[in-house]
Short mmCIF file of C-alpha atoms and ligand atoms in Angstrom, two decimals:
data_model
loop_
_atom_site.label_atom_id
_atom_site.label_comp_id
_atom_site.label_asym_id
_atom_site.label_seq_id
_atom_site.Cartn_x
_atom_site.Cartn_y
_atom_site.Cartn_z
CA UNK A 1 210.98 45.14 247.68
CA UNK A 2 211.25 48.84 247.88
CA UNK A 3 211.07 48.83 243.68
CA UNK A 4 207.87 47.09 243.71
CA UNK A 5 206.18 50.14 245.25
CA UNK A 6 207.11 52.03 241.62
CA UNK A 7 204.73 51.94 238.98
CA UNK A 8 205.81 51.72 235.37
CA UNK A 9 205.69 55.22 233.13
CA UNK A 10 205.13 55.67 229.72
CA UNK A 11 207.68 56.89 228.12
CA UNK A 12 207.28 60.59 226.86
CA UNK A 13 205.28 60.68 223.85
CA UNK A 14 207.35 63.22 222.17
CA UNK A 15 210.37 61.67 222.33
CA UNK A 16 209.08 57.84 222.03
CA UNK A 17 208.22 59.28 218.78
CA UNK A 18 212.18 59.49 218.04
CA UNK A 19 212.13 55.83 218.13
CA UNK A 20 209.47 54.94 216.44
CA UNK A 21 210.53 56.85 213.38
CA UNK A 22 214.12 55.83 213.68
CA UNK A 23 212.64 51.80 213.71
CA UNK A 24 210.79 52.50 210.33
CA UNK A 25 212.50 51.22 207.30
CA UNK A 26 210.13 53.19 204.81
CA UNK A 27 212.73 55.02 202.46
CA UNK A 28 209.87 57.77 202.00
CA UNK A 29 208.63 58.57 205.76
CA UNK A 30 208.12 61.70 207.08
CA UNK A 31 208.97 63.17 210.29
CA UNK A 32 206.69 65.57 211.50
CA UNK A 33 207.77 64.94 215.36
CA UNK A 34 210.15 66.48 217.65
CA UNK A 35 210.77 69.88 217.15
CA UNK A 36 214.46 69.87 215.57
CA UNK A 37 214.86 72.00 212.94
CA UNK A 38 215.73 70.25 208.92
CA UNK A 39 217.36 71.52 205.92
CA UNK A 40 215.49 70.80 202.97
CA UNK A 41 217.90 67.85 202.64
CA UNK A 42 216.05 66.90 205.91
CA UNK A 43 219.10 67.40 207.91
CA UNK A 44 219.92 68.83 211.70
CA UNK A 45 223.27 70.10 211.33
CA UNK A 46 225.27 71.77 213.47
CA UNK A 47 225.63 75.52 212.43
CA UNK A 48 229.17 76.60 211.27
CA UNK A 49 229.02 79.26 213.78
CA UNK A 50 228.79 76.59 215.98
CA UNK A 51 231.58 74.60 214.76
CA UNK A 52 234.04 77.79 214.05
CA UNK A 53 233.36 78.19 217.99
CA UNK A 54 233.97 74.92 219.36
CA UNK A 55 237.47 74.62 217.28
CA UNK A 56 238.28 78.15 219.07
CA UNK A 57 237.12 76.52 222.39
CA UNK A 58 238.85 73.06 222.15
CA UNK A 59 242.04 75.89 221.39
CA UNK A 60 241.62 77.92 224.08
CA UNK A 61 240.04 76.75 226.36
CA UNK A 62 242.66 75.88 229.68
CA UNK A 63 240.18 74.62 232.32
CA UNK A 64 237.46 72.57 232.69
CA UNK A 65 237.10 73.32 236.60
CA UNK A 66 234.14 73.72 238.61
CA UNK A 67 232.43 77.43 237.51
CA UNK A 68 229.59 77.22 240.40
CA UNK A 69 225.94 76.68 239.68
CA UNK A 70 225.17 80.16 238.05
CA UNK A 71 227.29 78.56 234.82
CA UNK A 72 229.01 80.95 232.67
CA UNK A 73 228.25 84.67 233.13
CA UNK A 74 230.13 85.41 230.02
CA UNK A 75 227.26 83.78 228.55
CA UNK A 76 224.36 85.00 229.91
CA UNK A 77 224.88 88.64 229.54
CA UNK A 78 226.27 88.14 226.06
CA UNK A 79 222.67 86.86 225.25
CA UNK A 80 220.99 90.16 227.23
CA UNK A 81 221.34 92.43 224.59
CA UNK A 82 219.17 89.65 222.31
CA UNK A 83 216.80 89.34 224.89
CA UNK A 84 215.68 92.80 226.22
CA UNK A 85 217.32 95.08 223.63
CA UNK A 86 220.96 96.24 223.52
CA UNK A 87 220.19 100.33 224.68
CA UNK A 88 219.43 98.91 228.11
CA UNK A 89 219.97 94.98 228.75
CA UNK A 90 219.98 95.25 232.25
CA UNK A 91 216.99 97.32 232.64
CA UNK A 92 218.69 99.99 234.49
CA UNK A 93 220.34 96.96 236.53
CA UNK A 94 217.02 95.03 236.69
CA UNK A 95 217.36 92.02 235.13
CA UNK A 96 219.56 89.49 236.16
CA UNK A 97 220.68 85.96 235.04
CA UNK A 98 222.19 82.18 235.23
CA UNK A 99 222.78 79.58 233.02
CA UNK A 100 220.71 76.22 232.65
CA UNK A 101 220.75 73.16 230.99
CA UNK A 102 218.39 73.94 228.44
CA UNK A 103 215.12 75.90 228.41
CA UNK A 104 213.67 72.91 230.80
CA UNK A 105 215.69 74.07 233.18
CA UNK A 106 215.60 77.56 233.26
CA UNK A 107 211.78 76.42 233.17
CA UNK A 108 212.42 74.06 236.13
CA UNK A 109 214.11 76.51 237.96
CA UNK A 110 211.35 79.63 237.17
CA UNK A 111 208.71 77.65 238.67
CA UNK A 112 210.59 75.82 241.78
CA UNK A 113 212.10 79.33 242.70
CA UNK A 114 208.36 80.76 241.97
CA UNK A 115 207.15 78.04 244.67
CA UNK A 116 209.37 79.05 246.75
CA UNK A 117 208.57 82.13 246.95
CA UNK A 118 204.79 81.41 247.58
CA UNK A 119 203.51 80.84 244.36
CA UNK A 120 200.84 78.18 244.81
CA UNK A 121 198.63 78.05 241.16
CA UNK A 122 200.13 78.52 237.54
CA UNK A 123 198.00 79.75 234.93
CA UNK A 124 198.67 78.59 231.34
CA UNK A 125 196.62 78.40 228.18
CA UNK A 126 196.48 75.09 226.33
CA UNK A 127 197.50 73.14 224.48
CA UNK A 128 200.84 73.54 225.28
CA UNK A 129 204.36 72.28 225.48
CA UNK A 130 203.84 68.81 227.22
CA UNK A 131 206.80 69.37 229.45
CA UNK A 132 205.17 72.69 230.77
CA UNK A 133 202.38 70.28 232.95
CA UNK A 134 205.09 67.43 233.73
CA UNK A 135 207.00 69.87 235.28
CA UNK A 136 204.44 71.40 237.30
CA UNK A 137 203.31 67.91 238.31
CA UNK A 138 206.48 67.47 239.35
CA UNK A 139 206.77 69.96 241.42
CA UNK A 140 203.38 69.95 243.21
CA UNK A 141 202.13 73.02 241.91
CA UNK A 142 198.51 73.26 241.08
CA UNK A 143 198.06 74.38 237.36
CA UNK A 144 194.80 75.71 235.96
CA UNK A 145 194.39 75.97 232.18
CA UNK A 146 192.68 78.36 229.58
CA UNK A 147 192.24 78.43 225.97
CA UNK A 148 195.20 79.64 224.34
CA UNK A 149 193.74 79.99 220.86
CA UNK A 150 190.20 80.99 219.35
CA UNK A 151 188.49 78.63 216.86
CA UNK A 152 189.32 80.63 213.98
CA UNK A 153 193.55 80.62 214.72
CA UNK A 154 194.28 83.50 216.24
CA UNK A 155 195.17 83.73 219.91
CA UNK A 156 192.67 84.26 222.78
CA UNK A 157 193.18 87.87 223.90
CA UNK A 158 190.38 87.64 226.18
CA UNK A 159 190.53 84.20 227.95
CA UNK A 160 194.33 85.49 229.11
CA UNK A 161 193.31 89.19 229.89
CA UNK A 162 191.05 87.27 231.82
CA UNK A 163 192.90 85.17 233.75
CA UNK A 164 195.44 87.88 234.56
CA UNK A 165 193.15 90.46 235.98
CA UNK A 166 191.64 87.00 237.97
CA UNK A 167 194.89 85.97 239.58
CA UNK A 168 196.24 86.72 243.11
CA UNK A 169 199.89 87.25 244.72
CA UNK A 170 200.49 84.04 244.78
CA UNK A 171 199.46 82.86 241.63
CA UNK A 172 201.80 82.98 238.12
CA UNK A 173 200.61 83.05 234.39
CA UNK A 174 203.04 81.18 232.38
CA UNK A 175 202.90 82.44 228.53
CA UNK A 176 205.29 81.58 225.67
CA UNK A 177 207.32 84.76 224.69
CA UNK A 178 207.28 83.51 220.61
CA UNK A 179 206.50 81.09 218.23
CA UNK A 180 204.07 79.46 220.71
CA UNK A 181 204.36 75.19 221.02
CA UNK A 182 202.13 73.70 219.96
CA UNK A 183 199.91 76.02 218.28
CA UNK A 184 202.96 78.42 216.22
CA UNK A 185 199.48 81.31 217.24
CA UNK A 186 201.79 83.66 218.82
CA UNK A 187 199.77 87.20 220.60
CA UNK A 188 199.87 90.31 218.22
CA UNK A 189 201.95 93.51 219.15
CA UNK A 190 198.68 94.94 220.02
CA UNK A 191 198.08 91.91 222.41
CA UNK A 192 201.17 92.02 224.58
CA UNK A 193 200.10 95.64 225.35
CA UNK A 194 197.01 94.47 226.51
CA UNK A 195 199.05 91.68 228.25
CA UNK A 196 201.76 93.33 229.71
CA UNK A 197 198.82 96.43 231.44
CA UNK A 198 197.29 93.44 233.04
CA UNK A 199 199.71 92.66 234.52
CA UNK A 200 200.54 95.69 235.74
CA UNK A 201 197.17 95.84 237.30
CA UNK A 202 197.16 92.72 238.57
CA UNK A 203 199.25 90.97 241.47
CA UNK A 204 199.52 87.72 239.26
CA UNK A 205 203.63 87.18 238.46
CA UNK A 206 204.83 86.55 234.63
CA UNK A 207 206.53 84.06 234.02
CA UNK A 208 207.87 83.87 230.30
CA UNK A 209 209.09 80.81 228.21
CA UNK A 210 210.62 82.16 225.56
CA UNK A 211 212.47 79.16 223.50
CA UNK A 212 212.62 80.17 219.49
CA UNK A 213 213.72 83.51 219.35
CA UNK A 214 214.78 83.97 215.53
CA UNK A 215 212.50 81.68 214.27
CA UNK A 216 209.28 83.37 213.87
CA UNK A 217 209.36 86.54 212.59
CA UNK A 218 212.92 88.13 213.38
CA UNK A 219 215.39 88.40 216.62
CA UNK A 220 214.28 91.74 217.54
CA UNK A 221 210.41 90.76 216.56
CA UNK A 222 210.23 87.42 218.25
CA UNK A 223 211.45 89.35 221.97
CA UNK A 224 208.49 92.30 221.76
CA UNK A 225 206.33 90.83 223.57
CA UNK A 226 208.37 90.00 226.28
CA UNK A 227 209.98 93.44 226.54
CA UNK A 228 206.57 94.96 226.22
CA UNK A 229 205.22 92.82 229.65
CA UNK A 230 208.87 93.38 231.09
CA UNK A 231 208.38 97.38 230.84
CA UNK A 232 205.20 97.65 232.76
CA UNK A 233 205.97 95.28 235.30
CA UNK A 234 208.12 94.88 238.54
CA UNK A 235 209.01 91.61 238.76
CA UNK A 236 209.17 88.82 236.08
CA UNK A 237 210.60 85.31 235.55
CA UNK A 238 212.52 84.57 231.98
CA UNK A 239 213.31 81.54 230.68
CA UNK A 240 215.15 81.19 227.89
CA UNK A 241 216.73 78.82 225.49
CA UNK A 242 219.56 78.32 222.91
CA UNK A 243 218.54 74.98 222.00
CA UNK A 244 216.82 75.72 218.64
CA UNK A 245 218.01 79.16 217.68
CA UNK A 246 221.79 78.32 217.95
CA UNK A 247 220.83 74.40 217.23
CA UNK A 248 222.72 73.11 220.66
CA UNK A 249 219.46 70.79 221.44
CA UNK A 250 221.89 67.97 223.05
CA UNK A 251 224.15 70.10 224.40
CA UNK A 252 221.67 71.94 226.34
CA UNK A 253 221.90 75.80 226.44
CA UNK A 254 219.49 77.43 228.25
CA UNK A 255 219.28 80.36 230.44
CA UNK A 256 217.36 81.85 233.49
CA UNK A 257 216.73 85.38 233.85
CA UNK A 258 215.12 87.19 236.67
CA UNK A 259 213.50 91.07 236.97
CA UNK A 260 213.52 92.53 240.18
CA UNK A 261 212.99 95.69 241.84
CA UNK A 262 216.40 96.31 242.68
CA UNK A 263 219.93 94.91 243.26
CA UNK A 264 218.80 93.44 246.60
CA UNK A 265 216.26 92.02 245.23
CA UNK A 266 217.95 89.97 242.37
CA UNK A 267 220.82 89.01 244.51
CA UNK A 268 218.03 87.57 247.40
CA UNK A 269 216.36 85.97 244.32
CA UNK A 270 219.70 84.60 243.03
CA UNK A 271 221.17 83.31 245.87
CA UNK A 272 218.06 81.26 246.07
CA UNK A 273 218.26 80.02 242.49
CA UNK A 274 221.73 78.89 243.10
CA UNK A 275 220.91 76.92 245.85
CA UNK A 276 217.79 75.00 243.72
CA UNK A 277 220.08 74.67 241.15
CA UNK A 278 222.97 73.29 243.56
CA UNK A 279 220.61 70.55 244.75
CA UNK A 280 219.51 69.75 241.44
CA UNK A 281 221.86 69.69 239.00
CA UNK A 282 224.62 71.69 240.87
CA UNK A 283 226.11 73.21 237.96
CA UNK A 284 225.02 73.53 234.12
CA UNK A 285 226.73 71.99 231.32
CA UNK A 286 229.59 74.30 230.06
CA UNK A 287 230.42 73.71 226.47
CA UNK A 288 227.54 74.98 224.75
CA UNK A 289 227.37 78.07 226.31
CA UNK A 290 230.26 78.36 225.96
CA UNK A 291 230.65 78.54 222.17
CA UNK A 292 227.40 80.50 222.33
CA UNK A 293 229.27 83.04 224.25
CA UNK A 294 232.61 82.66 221.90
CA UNK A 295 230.08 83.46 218.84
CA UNK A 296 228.31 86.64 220.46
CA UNK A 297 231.57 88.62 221.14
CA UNK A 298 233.31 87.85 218.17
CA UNK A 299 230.98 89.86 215.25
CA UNK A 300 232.51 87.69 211.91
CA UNK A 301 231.01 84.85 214.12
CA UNK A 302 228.08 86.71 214.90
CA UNK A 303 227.15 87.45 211.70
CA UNK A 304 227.19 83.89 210.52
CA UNK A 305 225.19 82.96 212.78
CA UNK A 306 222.33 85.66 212.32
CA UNK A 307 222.79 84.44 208.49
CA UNK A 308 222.18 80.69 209.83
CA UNK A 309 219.10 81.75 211.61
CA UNK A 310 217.63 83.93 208.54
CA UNK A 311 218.22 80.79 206.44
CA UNK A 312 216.33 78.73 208.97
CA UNK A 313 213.65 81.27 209.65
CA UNK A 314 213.19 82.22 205.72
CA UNK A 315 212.95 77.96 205.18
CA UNK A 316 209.98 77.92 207.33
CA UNK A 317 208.03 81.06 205.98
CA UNK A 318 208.72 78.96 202.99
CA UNK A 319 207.32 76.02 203.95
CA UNK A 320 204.03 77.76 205.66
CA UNK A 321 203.44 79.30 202.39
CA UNK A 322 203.50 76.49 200.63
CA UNK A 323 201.14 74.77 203.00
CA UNK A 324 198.81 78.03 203.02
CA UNK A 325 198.65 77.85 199.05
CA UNK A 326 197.59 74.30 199.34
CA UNK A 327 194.65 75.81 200.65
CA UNK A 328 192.48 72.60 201.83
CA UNK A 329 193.63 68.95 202.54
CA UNK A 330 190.47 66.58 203.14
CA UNK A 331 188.12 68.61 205.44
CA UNK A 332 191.41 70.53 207.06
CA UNK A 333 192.06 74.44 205.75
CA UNK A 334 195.67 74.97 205.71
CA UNK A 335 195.75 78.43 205.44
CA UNK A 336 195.84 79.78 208.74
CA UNK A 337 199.16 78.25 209.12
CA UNK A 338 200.74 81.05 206.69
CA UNK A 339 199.73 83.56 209.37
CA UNK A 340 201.25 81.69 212.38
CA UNK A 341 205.14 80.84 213.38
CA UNK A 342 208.00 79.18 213.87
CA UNK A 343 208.03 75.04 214.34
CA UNK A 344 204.83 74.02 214.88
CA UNK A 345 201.02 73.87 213.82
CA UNK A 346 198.12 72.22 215.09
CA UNK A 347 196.09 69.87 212.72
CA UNK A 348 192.40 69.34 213.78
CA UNK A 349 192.84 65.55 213.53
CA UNK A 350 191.78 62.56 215.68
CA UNK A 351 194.11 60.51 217.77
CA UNK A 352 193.19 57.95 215.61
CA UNK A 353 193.71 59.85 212.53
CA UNK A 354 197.69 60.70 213.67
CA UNK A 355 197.82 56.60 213.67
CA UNK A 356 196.63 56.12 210.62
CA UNK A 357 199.03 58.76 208.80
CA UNK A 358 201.81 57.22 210.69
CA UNK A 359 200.89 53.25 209.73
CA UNK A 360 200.14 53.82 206.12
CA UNK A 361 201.73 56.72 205.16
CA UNK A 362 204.86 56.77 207.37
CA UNK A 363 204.13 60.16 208.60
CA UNK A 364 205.20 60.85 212.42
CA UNK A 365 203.38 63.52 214.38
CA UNK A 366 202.57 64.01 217.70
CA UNK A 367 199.17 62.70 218.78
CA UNK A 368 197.62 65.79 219.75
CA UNK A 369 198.08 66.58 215.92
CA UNK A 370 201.29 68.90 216.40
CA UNK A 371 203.31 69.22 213.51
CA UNK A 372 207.22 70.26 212.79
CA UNK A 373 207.15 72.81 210.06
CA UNK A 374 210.20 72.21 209.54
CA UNK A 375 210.34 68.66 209.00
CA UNK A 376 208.22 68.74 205.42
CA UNK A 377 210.37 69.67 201.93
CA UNK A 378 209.59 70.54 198.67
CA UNK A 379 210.11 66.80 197.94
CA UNK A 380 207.81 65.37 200.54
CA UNK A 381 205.36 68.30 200.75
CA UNK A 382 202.93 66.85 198.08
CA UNK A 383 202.80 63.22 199.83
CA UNK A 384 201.89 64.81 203.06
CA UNK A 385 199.51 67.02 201.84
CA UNK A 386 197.90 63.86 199.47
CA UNK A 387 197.73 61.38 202.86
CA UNK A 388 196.51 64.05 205.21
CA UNK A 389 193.59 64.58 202.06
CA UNK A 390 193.04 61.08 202.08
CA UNK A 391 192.90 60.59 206.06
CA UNK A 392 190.93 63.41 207.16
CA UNK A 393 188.30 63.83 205.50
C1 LMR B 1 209.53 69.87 221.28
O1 LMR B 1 208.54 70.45 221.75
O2 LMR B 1 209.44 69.01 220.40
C2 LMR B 1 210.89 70.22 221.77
O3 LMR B 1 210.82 71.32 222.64
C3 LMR B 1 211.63 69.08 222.33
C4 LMR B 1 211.19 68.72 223.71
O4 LMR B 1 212.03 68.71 224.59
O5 LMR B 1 210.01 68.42 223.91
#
């Protein structure tokens, strides 16, 4: 039988994770695992900017027809001024974008439309998002890793100088624009100077995941880095998403953005995008972009949500303090996560010790000892900090 020639596949860890937390009946478990954000009520709601928009959507809204496989343009350059700073958006007519569904597939579609346009090799420092190396897989594009992060938690300036000055025309470096995922060890301002002259000198092509802006240190903060590369170069991919920062993670918001030379080179580029898209998933979801696009030209809504994202963002700084005060759990030093940002941190502990937290202690994190900031509270904060003590020691 033509099914027999499939092997099985283990489910993705991250999200297997969901289950496994969801089957635990422990009344005091912890969920350290996907990266949702949580109230300290432990909570995911959806942001009353959010909601305000949808009732003005289900309102208004007259059509559900077909909108074509770029999704809603309304959207998309509502979010440029976010993105690459409202005196100039565009670039000077530059940039250029499309929607997605979600930052995997502005991701999906950066590196397919990268492939097709010769790209053979993708650079990328580990660890990093899971999904980053699944998709590459996927595609049949040969990725070559580096060491995001030095031993002592800051970020590897030279491994990635490195690599850029190393890499050829048809070969892309693929960096997070903020709050990097796993680590939260995010390059300094000084860094993406560095970064972005590289690649200026260099033929390799940037390609930019930029999925938490707001939740690090600030809107305009978290997109430096990116506009810093995206001054000094010519050409650049973008992906972005609305998942986290507008908390749409089901409905799937995401956006792909594209720097060119010049007009007829984004429309060439776009035309191509469109047709990966077409023959993939032919046309994003609408709704959440949508009510992101409601929210960004209506300023009462607009400044909700900017007060929704300073909660989150100010809940997390909260959070990484507390953890930095802690100072040392067992043989692990804490501190170094006050200096990073956004979701996640990195725990130096064995496979074996992410079991054990999860069996006794009903703590769920990913195995490669990734962490949710944001899914530990005042309330639970002293248990996890006691069972990490008494696990890694
Ligand atoms: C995460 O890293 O936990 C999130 O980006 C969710 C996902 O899709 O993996």
């Amino acid at each position: 039988m033509m099914l027999d020639r499939l092997s099985p596949q283990a489910p993705d860890a991250l999200l297997a994770l969901i289950r496994l937390y969801a089957a635990d009946p422990r009344s005091d478990k912890i969920d350290l695992g996907v990266g949702v954000y949580r109230t300290e009520e432990g909570d995911t709601p959806v942001f009353a900017a959010i909601k305000a928009a949808e009732q003005v959507l289900v309102d208004t809204q007259d059509s559900k027809s077909y909108l074509g496989p770029e999704g809603d343009m309304g959207f998309v350059h509502a979010l440029m001024p976010y993105v690459f700073g409202s005196a100039d958006p565009t670039m000077g007519g530059r940039i250029s974008g499309m929607q997605t569904p979600g930052g995997t597939g502005a991701v999906r579609l950066a590196l397919a439309l990268a492939q097709r346009a010769g790209v053979k090799r993708v650079y990328m420092g580990v660890p990093s998002w899971p999904n980053h190396a699944q998709i590459l897989a996927d595609l049949g594009l040969e990725l070559v890793t580096f060491q995001h992060a030095r031993h002592d938690g800051t970020a590897d300036l030279d491994a990635v100088l490195d690599i850029i000055d190393n890499a050829g025309p048809d070969e892309a470096v693929l960096l997070h624009g903020c709050c990097h995922n796993p680590t939260g060890i995010d390059y300094t301002a000084f860094d993406w100077d560095s970064i972005a002259d590289a690649f200026a000198g260099s033929g390799a092509f940037p390609i930019i995941d930029a999925a938490y802006q707001g939740l690090g240190q600030g809107l305009e903060e978290d997109a430096a880095g990116l506009r810093t590369v995206l001054a000094k170069v010519p050409e650049a991919f973008i992906a972005y998403s609305c998942d986290k920062n507008f908390g749409q993670y089901r409905d799937r918001v995401g956006a792909f953005y594209i720097l060119g030379q010049d007009q007829t080179a984004l429309d060439t580029a776009f035309s191509n995008a469109n047709a990966l898209a077409r023959a993939c998933w032919s046309m994003p979801p609408d709704h959440g972009g949508a009510a992101v696009r409601i929210i960004l030209r209506d300023p009462d809504l607009t400044a909700q949500w900017l007060a929704e994202l300073d909660t989150m963002r100010t809940r997390m700084r909260q959070v990484r303090d507390a953890l930095a005060a802690a100072g040392t759990a067992g043989r692990i030093d804490l501190t170094p996560l006050g200096l990073q940002n956004g979701l996640f941190a990195m725990l130096p502990v064995t496979k074996e010790e992410v079991a054990t937290l999860r069996e006794e202690h009903g703590i769920y994190m990913a195995a490669s000892g990734r962490i949710n900031i944001a899914g530990l509270t005042s309330a639970n904060l002293p248990k996890f900090i006691a069972a990490l003590a008494a696990v890694a020691q």
